[in-house]
CSV table of C-alpha atoms and ligand atoms in Angstrom, one decimal:
chain,number,residue,atom,x,y,z
O,1,MET,CA,16.2,6.9,-2.0
O,2,PHE,CA,18.5,9.9,-2.1
O,3,ALA,CA,21.6,10.6,-4.1
O,4,VAL,CA,24.1,13.5,-4.3
O,5,ILE,CA,26.2,14.2,-7.4
O,6,GLY,CA,29.2,16.6,-7.3
O,7,ASN,CA,29.2,18.0,-3.8
O,8,PRO,CA,32.0,17.5,-1.3
O,9,ASN,CA,29.5,17.0,1.6
O,10,ALA,CA,27.8,14.2,-0.3
O,11,ALA,CA,27.5,11.8,2.8
O,12,SER,CA,26.0,14.3,5.2
O,13,LEU,CA,23.6,15.7,2.6
O,14,THR,CA,22.5,12.1,1.8
O,15,TYR,CA,22.0,11.5,5.5
O,16,TYR,CA,19.7,14.6,5.9
O,17,GLY,CA,17.9,13.7,2.7
O,18,LEU,CA,17.3,10.1,3.8
O,19,HIS,CA,16.2,11.4,7.2
O,20,SER,CA,13.2,13.2,5.6
O,21,LEU,CA,12.3,10.0,3.7
O,22,GLN,CA,12.3,7.7,6.7
O,23,HIS,CA,8.5,7.3,6.5
O,24,ARG,CA,9.1,5.3,3.3
O,25,GLY,CA,10.8,2.4,5.2
O,26,GLN,CA,12.2,1.4,8.5
O,27,GLU,CA,13.9,-2.0,7.9
O,28,GLY,CA,17.3,-0.9,6.8
O,29,SER,CA,19.4,2.2,6.0
O,30,GLY,CA,22.6,2.8,4.1
O,31,ILE,CA,24.9,5.2,2.3
O,32,SER,CA,27.6,4.6,-0.3
O,33,VAL,CA,30.1,7.3,-1.3
O,34,MET,CA,32.7,7.3,-4.0
O,35,ASN,CA,35.9,9.1,-3.1
O,36,ASP,CA,38.3,11.0,-5.3
O,37,ASP,CA,40.3,7.8,-6.0
O,38,GLY,CA,37.2,6.0,-7.2
O,39,GLU,CA,36.8,3.8,-4.1
O,40,ILE,CA,33.3,3.2,-2.8
O,41,ASN,CA,32.8,3.2,1.0
O,42,THR,CA,29.6,2.1,2.5
O,43,ILE,CA,27.9,2.2,5.9
O,44,LYS,CA,24.7,0.4,6.2
O,45,GLY,CA,22.7,-1.7,8.7
O,46,GLU,CA,19.3,-2.9,9.7
O,47,GLY,CA,16.8,-0.4,11.3
O,48,LEU,CA,16.2,3.3,11.1
O,49,LEU,CA,18.8,5.7,9.8
O,50,THR,CA,19.5,6.9,13.4
O,51,ASP,CA,20.0,3.3,14.5
O,52,VAL,CA,22.7,2.8,11.8
O,53,PHE,CA,24.4,6.2,12.0
O,54,THR,CA,24.5,6.5,15.7
O,55,ASN,CA,27.2,9.2,15.7
O,56,PRO,CA,27.5,12.0,13.1
O,57,ALA,CA,31.3,11.4,13.1
O,58,MET,CA,30.6,8.2,11.2
O,59,LEU,CA,29.9,10.4,8.1
O,60,VAL,CA,33.5,11.5,8.2
O,61,ASP,CA,34.4,8.0,7.2
O,62,LEU,CA,32.5,8.5,3.9
O,63,PRO,CA,34.5,11.2,2.0
O,64,GLY,CA,33.7,12.0,-1.6
O,65,ALA,CA,31.4,14.0,-3.8
O,66,TYR,CA,29.2,11.2,-5.2
O,67,SER,CA,26.8,9.2,-3.0
O,68,ILE,CA,23.7,7.1,-3.1
O,69,GLY,CA,21.5,6.3,-0.1
O,70,HIS,CA,18.6,4.0,0.7
O,71,ILE,CA,16.1,3.2,3.3
O,72,ARG,CA,14.4,-0.2,3.0
O,73,TYR,CA,10.8,-1.1,2.9
O,74,PRO,CA,10.8,-4.8,2.3
O,75,SER,CA,8.2,-5.7,-0.3
O,76,ASN,CA,10.2,-8.5,-1.9
O,77,GLY,CA,13.2,-10.5,-0.9
O,78,GLU,CA,14.2,-11.8,2.5
O,79,LYS,CA,14.7,-9.7,5.5
O,80,GLY,CA,18.1,-9.2,7.1
O,81,TYR,CA,21.5,-7.5,6.5
O,82,ASP,CA,22.2,-9.1,3.1
O,83,ASN,CA,19.3,-7.2,1.7
O,84,VAL,CA,20.0,-3.8,3.2
O,85,GLN,CA,21.1,-1.4,0.4
O,86,PRO,CA,23.1,0.0,-1.2
O,87,LEU,CA,24.4,-3.3,-2.5
O,88,LEU,CA,28.0,-3.4,-3.3
O,89,MET,CA,29.4,-5.5,-6.1
O,90,LYS,CA,33.1,-5.7,-6.7
O,91,MET,CA,34.2,-7.5,-9.9
O,92,SER,CA,37.8,-7.7,-11.0
O,93,ASP,CA,37.3,-4.9,-13.5
O,94,GLU,CA,34.3,-3.0,-12.2
O,95,LYS,CA,32.6,-1.7,-9.0
O,96,PHE,CA,29.0,-0.9,-8.4
O,97,ALA,CA,26.9,0.3,-5.5
O,98,ILE,CA,23.3,0.0,-6.3
O,99,ALA,CA,20.1,1.1,-4.6
O,100,TYR,CA,16.6,0.3,-5.7
O,101,ASN,CA,12.9,1.0,-5.0
O,102,GLY,CA,10.0,-0.9,-6.5
O,103,ASN,CA,9.4,-4.5,-7.5
O,104,ILE,CA,10.6,-6.4,-10.5
O,105,THR,CA,7.8,-8.8,-11.6
O,106,ASN,CA,9.9,-11.1,-13.8
O,107,THR,CA,12.7,-11.7,-11.2
O,108,ALA,CA,12.2,-15.4,-11.0
O,109,GLU,CA,12.6,-16.0,-14.7
O,110,LEU,CA,15.6,-13.6,-14.9
O,111,ARG,CA,17.3,-15.1,-11.9
O,112,ARG,CA,16.9,-18.6,-13.1
O,113,GLU,CA,18.3,-17.7,-16.5
O,114,LEU,CA,21.3,-15.7,-15.0
O,115,GLU,CA,22.1,-18.6,-12.5
O,116,ARG,CA,22.0,-21.0,-15.4
O,117,GLN,CA,24.6,-18.8,-17.1
O,118,GLY,CA,26.8,-18.8,-14.0
O,119,SER,CA,25.8,-15.7,-12.0
O,120,VAL,CA,26.0,-16.1,-8.2
O,121,PHE,CA,23.5,-14.0,-6.2
O,122,HIS,CA,24.4,-12.7,-2.7
O,123,ALA,CA,21.0,-11.3,-1.7
O,124,SER,CA,17.4,-12.2,-2.6
O,125,GLY,CA,16.1,-8.7,-3.4
O,126,ASP,CA,15.8,-7.3,-6.9
O,127,ALA,CA,18.8,-4.9,-6.7
O,128,GLU,CA,21.4,-7.4,-7.8
O,129,ILE,CA,19.5,-8.6,-10.9
O,130,LEU,CA,20.4,-5.5,-12.8
O,131,VAL,CA,24.1,-5.7,-12.0
O,132,HIS,CA,24.2,-9.3,-13.3
O,133,LEU,CA,22.4,-8.3,-16.5
O,134,ILE,CA,24.8,-5.4,-17.1
O,135,ARG,CA,27.8,-7.6,-16.6
O,136,ARG,CA,26.6,-9.9,-19.4
O,137,LYS,CA,26.1,-7.1,-22.0
O,138,GLU,CA,28.6,-5.5,-24.4
O,139,GLY,CA,29.4,-1.8,-25.1
O,140,SER,CA,29.8,1.3,-23.0
O,141,PHE,CA,28.3,1.4,-19.5
O,142,LEU,CA,25.3,3.4,-20.7
O,143,GLU,CA,24.6,1.0,-23.6
O,144,ARG,CA,24.8,-2.0,-21.3
O,145,LEU,CA,22.6,-0.3,-18.8
O,146,LYS,CA,19.9,0.5,-21.4
O,147,ALA,CA,19.9,-3.0,-22.8
O,148,SER,CA,19.6,-4.5,-19.3
O,149,LEU,CA,16.7,-2.2,-18.3
O,150,LEU,CA,14.8,-3.4,-21.3
O,151,GLU,CA,14.7,-6.9,-19.8
O,152,LEU,CA,13.1,-5.8,-16.5
O,153,GLU,CA,9.4,-5.7,-16.0
O,154,GLY,CA,7.5,-4.1,-13.1
O,155,ALA,CA,8.3,-0.9,-11.1
O,156,PHE,CA,11.8,0.2,-10.5
O,157,ASN,CA,13.8,3.2,-9.6
O,158,TYR,CA,17.5,2.6,-9.5
O,159,PHE,CA,20.5,4.6,-8.4
O,160,ILE,CA,23.8,3.2,-9.6
O,161,LEU,CA,27.2,4.4,-8.4
O,162,HIS,CA,29.7,3.1,-10.9
O,163,ASP,CA,33.3,3.8,-11.9
O,164,SER,CA,31.8,5.8,-14.8
O,165,GLY,CA,29.5,8.0,-12.8
O,166,VAL,CA,26.1,8.1,-11.1
O,167,TYR,CA,22.9,7.1,-12.8
O,168,ALA,CA,19.3,7.5,-11.8
O,169,VAL,CA,16.7,5.4,-13.5
O,170,ARG,CA,12.9,5.4,-13.5
O,171,ASP,CA,10.8,2.6,-15.0
O,172,SER,CA,8.9,3.2,-18.2
O,173,LYS,CA,5.6,3.8,-16.4
O,174,GLY,CA,7.0,6.0,-13.7
O,175,ILE,CA,5.3,4.0,-11.0
O,176,ARG,CA,7.5,5.1,-8.1
O,177,PRO,CA,8.3,8.8,-7.7
O,178,LEU,CA,11.8,10.3,-8.3
O,179,CYS,CA,12.8,13.9,-8.7
O,180,ILE,CA,15.9,16.0,-9.4
O,181,GLY,CA,17.1,19.0,-7.4
O,182,LYS,CA,20.0,21.5,-7.7
O,183,LEU,CA,22.1,22.3,-4.7
O,184,SER,CA,22.8,26.0,-4.0
O,185,ASP,CA,26.5,25.3,-3.3
O,186,GLY,CA,27.2,23.0,-6.2
O,187,GLY,CA,26.0,19.7,-7.5
O,188,TYR,CA,22.7,17.9,-7.9
O,189,VAL,CA,20.5,15.6,-5.9
O,190,PHE,CA,18.0,12.9,-6.7
O,191,ALA,CA,15.2,12.1,-4.2
O,192,SER,CA,12.2,9.8,-3.9
O,193,GLU,CA,10.1,12.8,-2.8
O,194,THR,CA,10.5,16.5,-3.0
O,195,CYS,CA,10.2,16.8,0.9
O,196,ALA,CA,13.9,15.8,1.0
O,197,LEU,CA,15.1,18.7,-1.1
O,198,GLY,CA,14.5,21.7,1.2
O,199,ILE,CA,16.5,20.2,4.1
O,200,VAL,CA,19.7,20.0,2.0
O,201,GLY,CA,19.2,23.4,0.4
O,202,ALA,CA,18.2,22.0,-3.0
O,203,THR,CA,15.7,23.5,-5.3
O,204,TYR,CA,13.4,21.3,-7.4
O,205,ILE,CA,14.3,21.1,-11.1
O,206,ARG,CA,11.9,18.4,-12.4
O,207,ASP,CA,10.8,14.8,-11.9
O,208,VAL,CA,12.8,12.1,-13.7
O,209,LEU,CA,10.5,11.0,-16.6
O,210,PRO,CA,9.2,7.5,-17.1
O,211,GLY,CA,11.8,5.4,-19.0
O,212,GLU,CA,14.5,8.0,-18.4
O,213,ILE,CA,18.1,7.6,-17.3
O,214,VAL,CA,19.6,10.7,-15.8
O,215,TYR,CA,23.3,11.0,-15.3
O,216,ILE,CA,25.9,13.7,-14.9
O,217,GLU,CA,28.7,14.2,-17.4
O,218,ASP,CA,31.3,17.0,-17.1
O,219,GLY,CA,29.1,18.7,-14.5
O,220,ARG,CA,26.0,18.7,-16.7
O,221,VAL,CA,22.8,16.8,-16.3
O,222,MET,CA,22.4,14.4,-19.2
O,223,SER,CA,19.3,12.4,-20.1
O,224,THR,CA,18.5,9.5,-22.3
O,225,PHE,CA,15.6,7.0,-22.5
O,226,PHE,CA,16.0,3.3,-22.5
O,227,THR,CA,12.6,2.6,-24.2
O,228,GLU,CA,10.2,4.3,-26.6
O,229,GLU,CA,7.2,2.7,-24.8
O,230,ARG,CA,6.5,5.1,-22.0
O,231,MET,CA,3.5,6.3,-20.0
O,232,HIS,CA,2.8,8.0,-16.7
O,233,ALA,CA,1.3,5.7,-14.2
O,234,ILE,CA,2.5,6.9,-10.8
O,235,CYS,CA,1.2,4.8,-7.9
O,236,LEU,CA,-2.0,6.3,-6.5
O,237,MET,CA,-1.1,4.9,-3.0
O,238,GLU,CA,1.8,7.3,-3.0
O,239,TYR,CA,-0.7,10.1,-2.9
O,240,VAL,CA,-3.2,8.3,-0.6
O,241,TYR,CA,-0.8,7.1,2.0
O,242,PHE,CA,2.9,6.7,1.4
O,243,ALA,CA,4.3,10.2,0.6
O,244,ARG,CA,4.7,13.0,3.0
O,245,PRO,CA,2.0,15.7,2.7
O,246,ASP,CA,4.6,18.4,1.9
O,247,SER,CA,5.8,16.5,-1.1
O,248,ASP,CA,4.8,17.2,-4.6
O,249,LEU,CA,4.7,14.1,-6.8
O,250,GLU,CA,4.6,14.8,-10.6
O,251,GLU,CA,4.1,18.5,-9.4
O,252,ARG,CA,0.9,17.7,-7.6
O,253,ASN,CA,0.8,18.4,-3.9
O,254,VAL,CA,0.1,15.4,-1.7
O,255,HIS,CA,-1.7,17.3,1.1
O,256,SER,CA,-3.8,19.1,-1.5
O,257,PHE,CA,-4.9,15.7,-3.1
O,258,ARG,CA,-5.7,14.2,0.3
O,259,LYS,CA,-7.8,17.3,1.4
O,260,GLN,CA,-9.6,17.2,-1.9
O,261,SER,CA,-10.3,13.5,-1.4
O,262,GLY,CA,-11.9,14.4,2.0
O,263,ILE,CA,-14.1,17.0,0.3
O,264,GLU,CA,-15.2,14.4,-2.3
O,265,LEU,CA,-15.7,11.8,0.4
O,266,CYS,CA,-18.0,14.2,2.3
O,267,LYS,CA,-20.0,15.0,-0.8
O,268,GLU,CA,-20.5,11.3,-1.5
O,269,THR,CA,-21.0,9.7,1.9
O,270,HIS,CA,-21.9,12.3,4.5
O,271,VAL,CA,-23.8,11.2,7.6
O,272,ASP,CA,-25.2,13.3,10.5
O,273,ALA,CA,-22.6,13.5,13.3
O,274,ASP,CA,-21.1,15.8,15.9
O,275,MET,CA,-17.5,15.9,14.8
O,276,VAL,CA,-14.8,14.6,12.4
O,277,ILE,CA,-11.7,12.8,13.5
O,278,GLY,CA,-8.7,12.1,11.3
O,279,VAL,CA,-6.5,9.1,12.0
O,280,PRO,CA,-3.0,10.6,12.5
O,281,ASP,CA,-0.8,11.1,10.6
O,282,SER,CA,-1.7,10.2,7.1
O,283,SER,CA,-5.4,11.0,7.3
O,284,ILE,CA,-5.2,14.5,8.8
O,285,SER,CA,-5.4,16.2,5.4
O,286,ALA,CA,-8.4,14.2,4.3
O,287,ALA,CA,-10.1,14.9,7.7
O,288,ASN,CA,-9.5,18.7,7.1
O,289,GLY,CA,-11.2,18.5,3.8
O,290,TYR,CA,-14.1,16.4,5.0
O,291,ALA,CA,-14.8,18.7,8.1
O,292,GLU,CA,-14.6,21.8,6.0
O,293,ALA,CA,-17.1,20.5,3.5
O,294,ALA,CA,-19.4,19.2,6.2
O,295,GLY,CA,-19.2,22.3,8.3
O,296,LEU,CA,-18.3,20.2,11.4
O,297,PRO,CA,-15.5,20.6,14.0
O,298,ASN,CA,-12.4,18.7,13.1
O,299,GLU,CA,-11.4,17.3,16.5
O,300,MET,CA,-8.4,15.5,17.8
O,301,GLY,CA,-10.1,12.4,19.0
O,302,LEU,CA,-7.1,10.1,18.5
O,303,ILE,CA,-3.5,10.8,19.2
O,304,LYS,CA,-0.4,9.1,17.9
O,305,ASN,CA,2.6,8.1,19.8
O,306,ARG,CA,5.4,9.6,17.7
O,307,TYR,CA,7.9,7.0,18.8
O,308,VAL,CA,6.2,4.1,17.1
O,309,GLY,CA,6.9,3.6,13.4
O,310,ARG,CA,4.6,2.5,10.7
O,311,THR,CA,2.8,-0.6,12.0
O,312,PHE,CA,1.6,-1.9,8.7
O,313,ILE,CA,5.2,-2.5,7.6
O,314,ARG,CA,5.6,-5.0,10.4
O,315,PRO,CA,5.9,-8.5,9.1
O,316,THR,CA,3.3,-10.5,11.1
O,317,GLN,CA,-0.3,-9.9,12.0
O,318,ALA,CA,0.4,-10.2,15.8
O,319,LEU,CA,3.1,-7.5,15.5
O,320,ARG,CA,0.9,-5.3,13.4
O,321,GLU,CA,-2.0,-5.5,16.0
O,322,GLN,CA,0.4,-4.8,18.9
O,323,GLY,CA,1.8,-1.9,16.8
O,324,VAL,CA,-1.6,-0.3,16.3
O,325,ARG,CA,-2.3,-0.6,20.0
O,326,MET,CA,1.0,1.1,20.9
O,327,LYS,CA,0.6,3.7,18.2
O,328,LEU,CA,-2.9,5.2,18.6
O,329,ALA,CA,-4.9,6.3,21.7
O,330,PRO,CA,-8.3,8.0,22.0
O,331,ILE,CA,-8.9,11.2,23.9
O,332,PRO,CA,-12.0,10.1,26.0
O,333,SER,CA,-13.1,13.7,27.0
O,334,VAL,CA,-13.3,14.6,23.3
O,335,VAL,CA,-15.4,11.6,22.0
O,336,LYS,CA,-17.5,10.7,25.1
O,337,GLY,CA,-21.2,10.7,24.2
O,338,LYS,CA,-20.4,12.0,20.7
O,339,ARG,CA,-21.3,10.8,17.2
O,340,VAL,CA,-18.0,10.7,15.4
O,341,ILE,CA,-17.0,10.4,11.8
O,342,VAL,CA,-13.5,8.8,11.6
O,343,ILE,CA,-11.5,9.4,8.5
O,344,ASP,CA,-8.8,6.9,7.5
O,345,ASP,CA,-7.0,7.0,4.2
O,346,SER,CA,-7.3,3.3,3.4
O,347,ILE,CA,-8.3,-0.2,4.7
O,348,VAL,CA,-6.0,-3.0,3.7
O,349,ARG,CA,-6.3,-5.9,6.1
O,350,GLY,CA,-8.7,-4.0,8.5
O,351,THR,CA,-6.4,-4.2,11.5
O,352,THR,CA,-6.2,-0.5,12.1
O,353,SER,CA,-10.0,0.3,11.6
O,354,ARG,CA,-11.1,-2.5,13.8
O,355,ARG,CA,-8.8,-1.5,16.6
O,356,ILE,CA,-9.8,2.2,16.2
O,357,VAL,CA,-13.5,1.5,16.5
O,358,GLN,CA,-12.9,-0.6,19.6
O,359,MET,CA,-10.8,2.1,21.2
O,360,LEU,CA,-13.3,4.8,20.5
O,361,ARG,CA,-16.2,2.7,21.8
O,362,GLU,CA,-14.3,2.0,25.0
O,363,ALA,CA,-13.7,5.8,25.3
O,364,GLY,CA,-17.5,6.4,25.2
O,365,ALA,CA,-18.2,7.5,21.6
O,366,LYS,CA,-21.9,7.1,20.9
O,367,GLU,CA,-21.8,6.4,17.2
O,368,ILE,CA,-18.7,5.6,15.1
O,369,HIS,CA,-18.9,6.2,11.3
O,370,MET,CA,-15.8,5.1,9.5
O,371,ARG,CA,-15.2,7.0,6.2
O,372,VAL,CA,-12.3,6.0,4.0
O,373,SER,CA,-10.7,8.5,1.6
O,374,SER,CA,-9.8,6.0,-1.1
O,375,PRO,CA,-11.8,3.2,-2.8
O,376,PRO,CA,-11.7,-0.4,-1.4
O,377,ILE,CA,-8.4,-2.2,-2.1
O,378,MET,CA,-9.4,-5.4,-3.9
O,379,TYR,CA,-6.4,-6.4,-5.9
O,380,PRO,CA,-2.8,-7.1,-5.0
O,381,CYS,CA,0.1,-4.7,-5.7
O,382,PHE,CA,3.0,-6.2,-7.6
O,383,TYR,CA,4.9,-2.9,-7.7
O,384,GLY,CA,6.6,-2.6,-4.4
O,385,VAL,CA,3.8,-2.0,-1.9
O,386,ASP,CA,3.4,-4.8,0.6
O,387,THR,CA,-0.1,-5.8,-0.4
O,388,SER,CA,0.8,-8.6,-2.7
O,389,ARG,CA,-1.4,-11.4,-1.3
O,390,ARG,CA,-5.0,-11.0,-2.5
O,391,GLU,CA,-6.3,-13.2,0.3
O,392,ASP,CA,-5.0,-10.7,2.9
O,393,LEU,CA,-7.1,-7.8,1.5
O,394,LEU,CA,-10.3,-7.3,3.5
O,395,ALA,CA,-12.2,-5.8,0.5
O,396,HIS,CA,-11.3,-8.9,-1.5
O,397,GLN,CA,-13.0,-11.1,1.0
O,398,LEU,CA,-16.0,-9.0,2.1
O,399,ASP,CA,-18.4,-6.5,0.7
O,400,THR,CA,-18.8,-3.1,2.4
O,401,GLU,CA,-21.6,-4.2,4.8
O,402,GLU,CA,-19.6,-7.3,5.9
O,403,MET,CA,-16.5,-5.1,6.4
O,404,ARG,CA,-18.6,-2.8,8.5
O,405,ARG,CA,-19.6,-5.7,10.7
O,406,HIS,CA,-16.0,-6.9,10.8
O,407,ILE,CA,-14.7,-3.6,12.1
O,408,LYS,CA,-17.8,-3.1,14.2
O,409,ALA,CA,-18.5,0.4,13.1
O,410,ASP,CA,-22.0,1.9,13.0
O,411,SER,CA,-21.5,2.7,9.3
O,412,LEU,CA,-18.7,2.4,6.8
O,413,ALA,CA,-18.3,4.1,3.4
O,414,PHE,CA,-15.4,4.5,0.9
O,415,LEU,CA,-14.6,7.2,-1.6
O,416,SER,CA,-15.6,6.0,-5.1
O,417,ARG,CA,-13.1,5.6,-7.9
O,418,GLU,CA,-14.7,8.5,-9.7
O,419,GLY,CA,-14.4,10.6,-6.5
O,420,THR,CA,-10.6,9.8,-6.4
O,421,VAL,CA,-10.2,10.8,-10.0
O,422,ARG,CA,-12.0,14.1,-9.3
O,423,ALA,CA,-9.7,14.7,-6.3
O,424,LEU,CA,-6.7,14.2,-8.6
O,425,GLN,CA,-8.1,16.7,-11.1
O,426,ARG,CA,-9.0,19.3,-8.5
O,427,SER,CA,-5.9,19.1,-6.3
O,428,GLU,CA,-3.3,21.8,-6.6
O,429,SER,CA,-1.0,20.9,-9.4
O,430,LEU,CA,1.7,22.9,-11.1
O,431,GLY,CA,2.2,20.4,-14.0
O,432,PRO,CA,0.0,18.5,-16.4
O,433,ASN,CA,-2.4,16.0,-14.9
O,434,CYS,CA,-0.3,12.8,-15.2
O,435,GLY,CA,-1.8,9.4,-15.3
O,436,VAL,CA,-1.8,7.2,-12.2
O,437,CYS,CA,-1.7,3.5,-11.4
O,438,MET,CA,-4.9,2.5,-9.6
O,439,ALA,CA,-4.5,-1.2,-10.1
O,440,CYS,CA,-5.1,-2.2,-6.5
O,441,PHE,CA,-8.5,-0.5,-6.7
O,442,THR,CA,-9.5,-1.4,-10.2
O,443,GLY,CA,-7.5,-4.6,-11.2
O,444,GLU,CA,-6.2,-2.8,-14.3
O,445,TYR,CA,-2.5,-3.1,-14.1
O,446,PRO,CA,-0.2,-0.8,-16.2
O,447,THR,CA,2.2,-3.6,-17.2
O,448,ASP,CA,1.5,-6.7,-19.2
O,449,ILE,CA,3.3,-9.2,-17.1
O,450,LEU,CA,0.8,-8.9,-14.3
O,451,LYS,CA,-2.1,-10.1,-16.5
O,452,ARG,CA,-0.3,-13.4,-16.4
O,453,GLU,CA,0.3,-13.3,-12.7
O,454,GLN,CA,-3.2,-12.4,-11.4
S,501,LIG,P1,-4.8,-2.1,7.7
S,501,LIG,O1,-4.7,-1.9,9.1
S,501,LIG,O2,-4.2,-3.4,7.3
S,501,LIG,O3,-6.2,-2.0,7.2
S,501,LIG,O4,-4.0,-1.0,6.9
S,501,LIG,C1,-4.6,0.3,6.8
S,501,LIG,C2,-3.8,1.3,7.6
S,501,LIG,O5,-2.4,1.2,7.2
S,501,LIG,C3,-4.3,2.7,7.2
S,501,LIG,O6,-4.4,3.4,8.5
S,501,LIG,C4,-3.2,3.3,6.4
S,501,LIG,O7,-2.9,4.6,6.8
S,501,LIG,C5,-2.0,2.4,6.5
S,501,LIG,N1,-1.5,1.9,5.2
S,501,LIG,C6,-2.2,1.7,4.0
S,501,LIG,N2,-1.4,1.2,3.1
S,501,LIG,C7,-0.2,1.0,3.6
S,501,LIG,C8,1.0,0.5,3.1
S,501,LIG,N3,1.2,0.1,1.9
S,501,LIG,N4,2.1,0.4,4.0
S,501,LIG,C9,1.9,0.8,5.2
S,501,LIG,N5,0.8,1.3,5.8
S,501,LIG,C10,-0.3,1.4,5.0
S,502,LIG,FE1,0.2,1.7,-6.1
S,502,LIG,FE2,-1.9,0.1,-6.0
S,502,LIG,FE3,-0.6,0.5,-8.3
S,502,LIG,FE4,0.6,-0.9,-6.3
S,502,LIG,S1,-1.3,-1.4,-7.5
S,502,LIG,S2,1.5,0.7,-7.6
S,502,LIG,S3,-0.2,0.2,-4.5
S,502,LIG,S4,-1.7,2.0,-7.1
């Protein structure tokens, strides 16, 4: 998500900001801008940002200084145009554009109750729930927003573009990342990751805090909290896989964390071999760390076709397998006759590792040792990452030796939970060491509701 507050080029800045966040989702893209007359115009559609904004002139159709933008990773709700964000809600007396990242865990109950009270839902995702809750409250917009947020459980970042201003919200555990930047030529931005700041000429101010609502009043950044019960539990998978290596989340650099995970992985699981190979792109940093610690060459044994998106996000197993085949290819002259240590950041369903081992064998590798720079994922995520079915998780079904046989590697080892915690403590961090959610590795969820759902 990316938003601009108080800059006349809001639409194009949002476009560039979203462009550097494209790795976070590929199913849909959209930008809503409020013009000087308070009208909200939106352009959105299914697919990548460049599929939707096929011509830069389209941004001219979005005049105004306040904008919110979104790219969609579908973890909940149906696919299709209706769920592409920002969602627009026009009531007789109020207008909203709303964008959202995360997953509300009590959607079913809330929706049932709201429908009973007469609310009509247009889409099936979670974005709309908040608008319906706000509509049923009394008081100023901020009071209604606060009261509504208290009813939500789970992980949520919201941007709301409303007649009264722009609001950025982070849930009380800070599960998904969100930061604030200041534009050099006036105004502010909000972004899911700091990697989106530089491209628009914004400098990092700080992260939005758990439970915080940030809004702009009279050109000043204002802040309030919607709850007293707050803690830091940012998603560990953001560091492991999701975020771009040049992003700092809670002031901790993602590349630095991954490299440190590779160093810890080497210390814990090293095996004699000729070279280290990282699975591009997300495991390159961990492979750097591993190779450096092992004193082995860090080779490019696999290359990635840049024009294939993130395969995991594809909705069916057949599409995912085809995606991995299209995405990765071995370099036979590098691996032929060699004992290789392959570093990947995670195993979820096992599709990628199995296919990589097969490709490297076909390319002539003598031994293939798979090393994973995070612990086994054994529990589902209810917070917006598409690993919500426990039965899909390979490590839920099989122990490490059975997984090794399944992916057909010569050996397989994971970084321990303790090793991950050490990597967090030792990676480059400008701020205090904030707490993380590690629920998919440990089963200890940071919100209560999930204890019920497990
Ligand atoms: P799998 O092939 O199902 O075992 O998924 C693991 C691969 O997908 C690894 O190479 C990861 O880099 C990547 N990955 C891990 N978690 C996610 C996620 N939540 N969304 C998309 N890709 C992921
Ligand atoms: Fe992230 Fe895992 Fe927690 Fe989900 S359960 S928020 S993927 S760490």
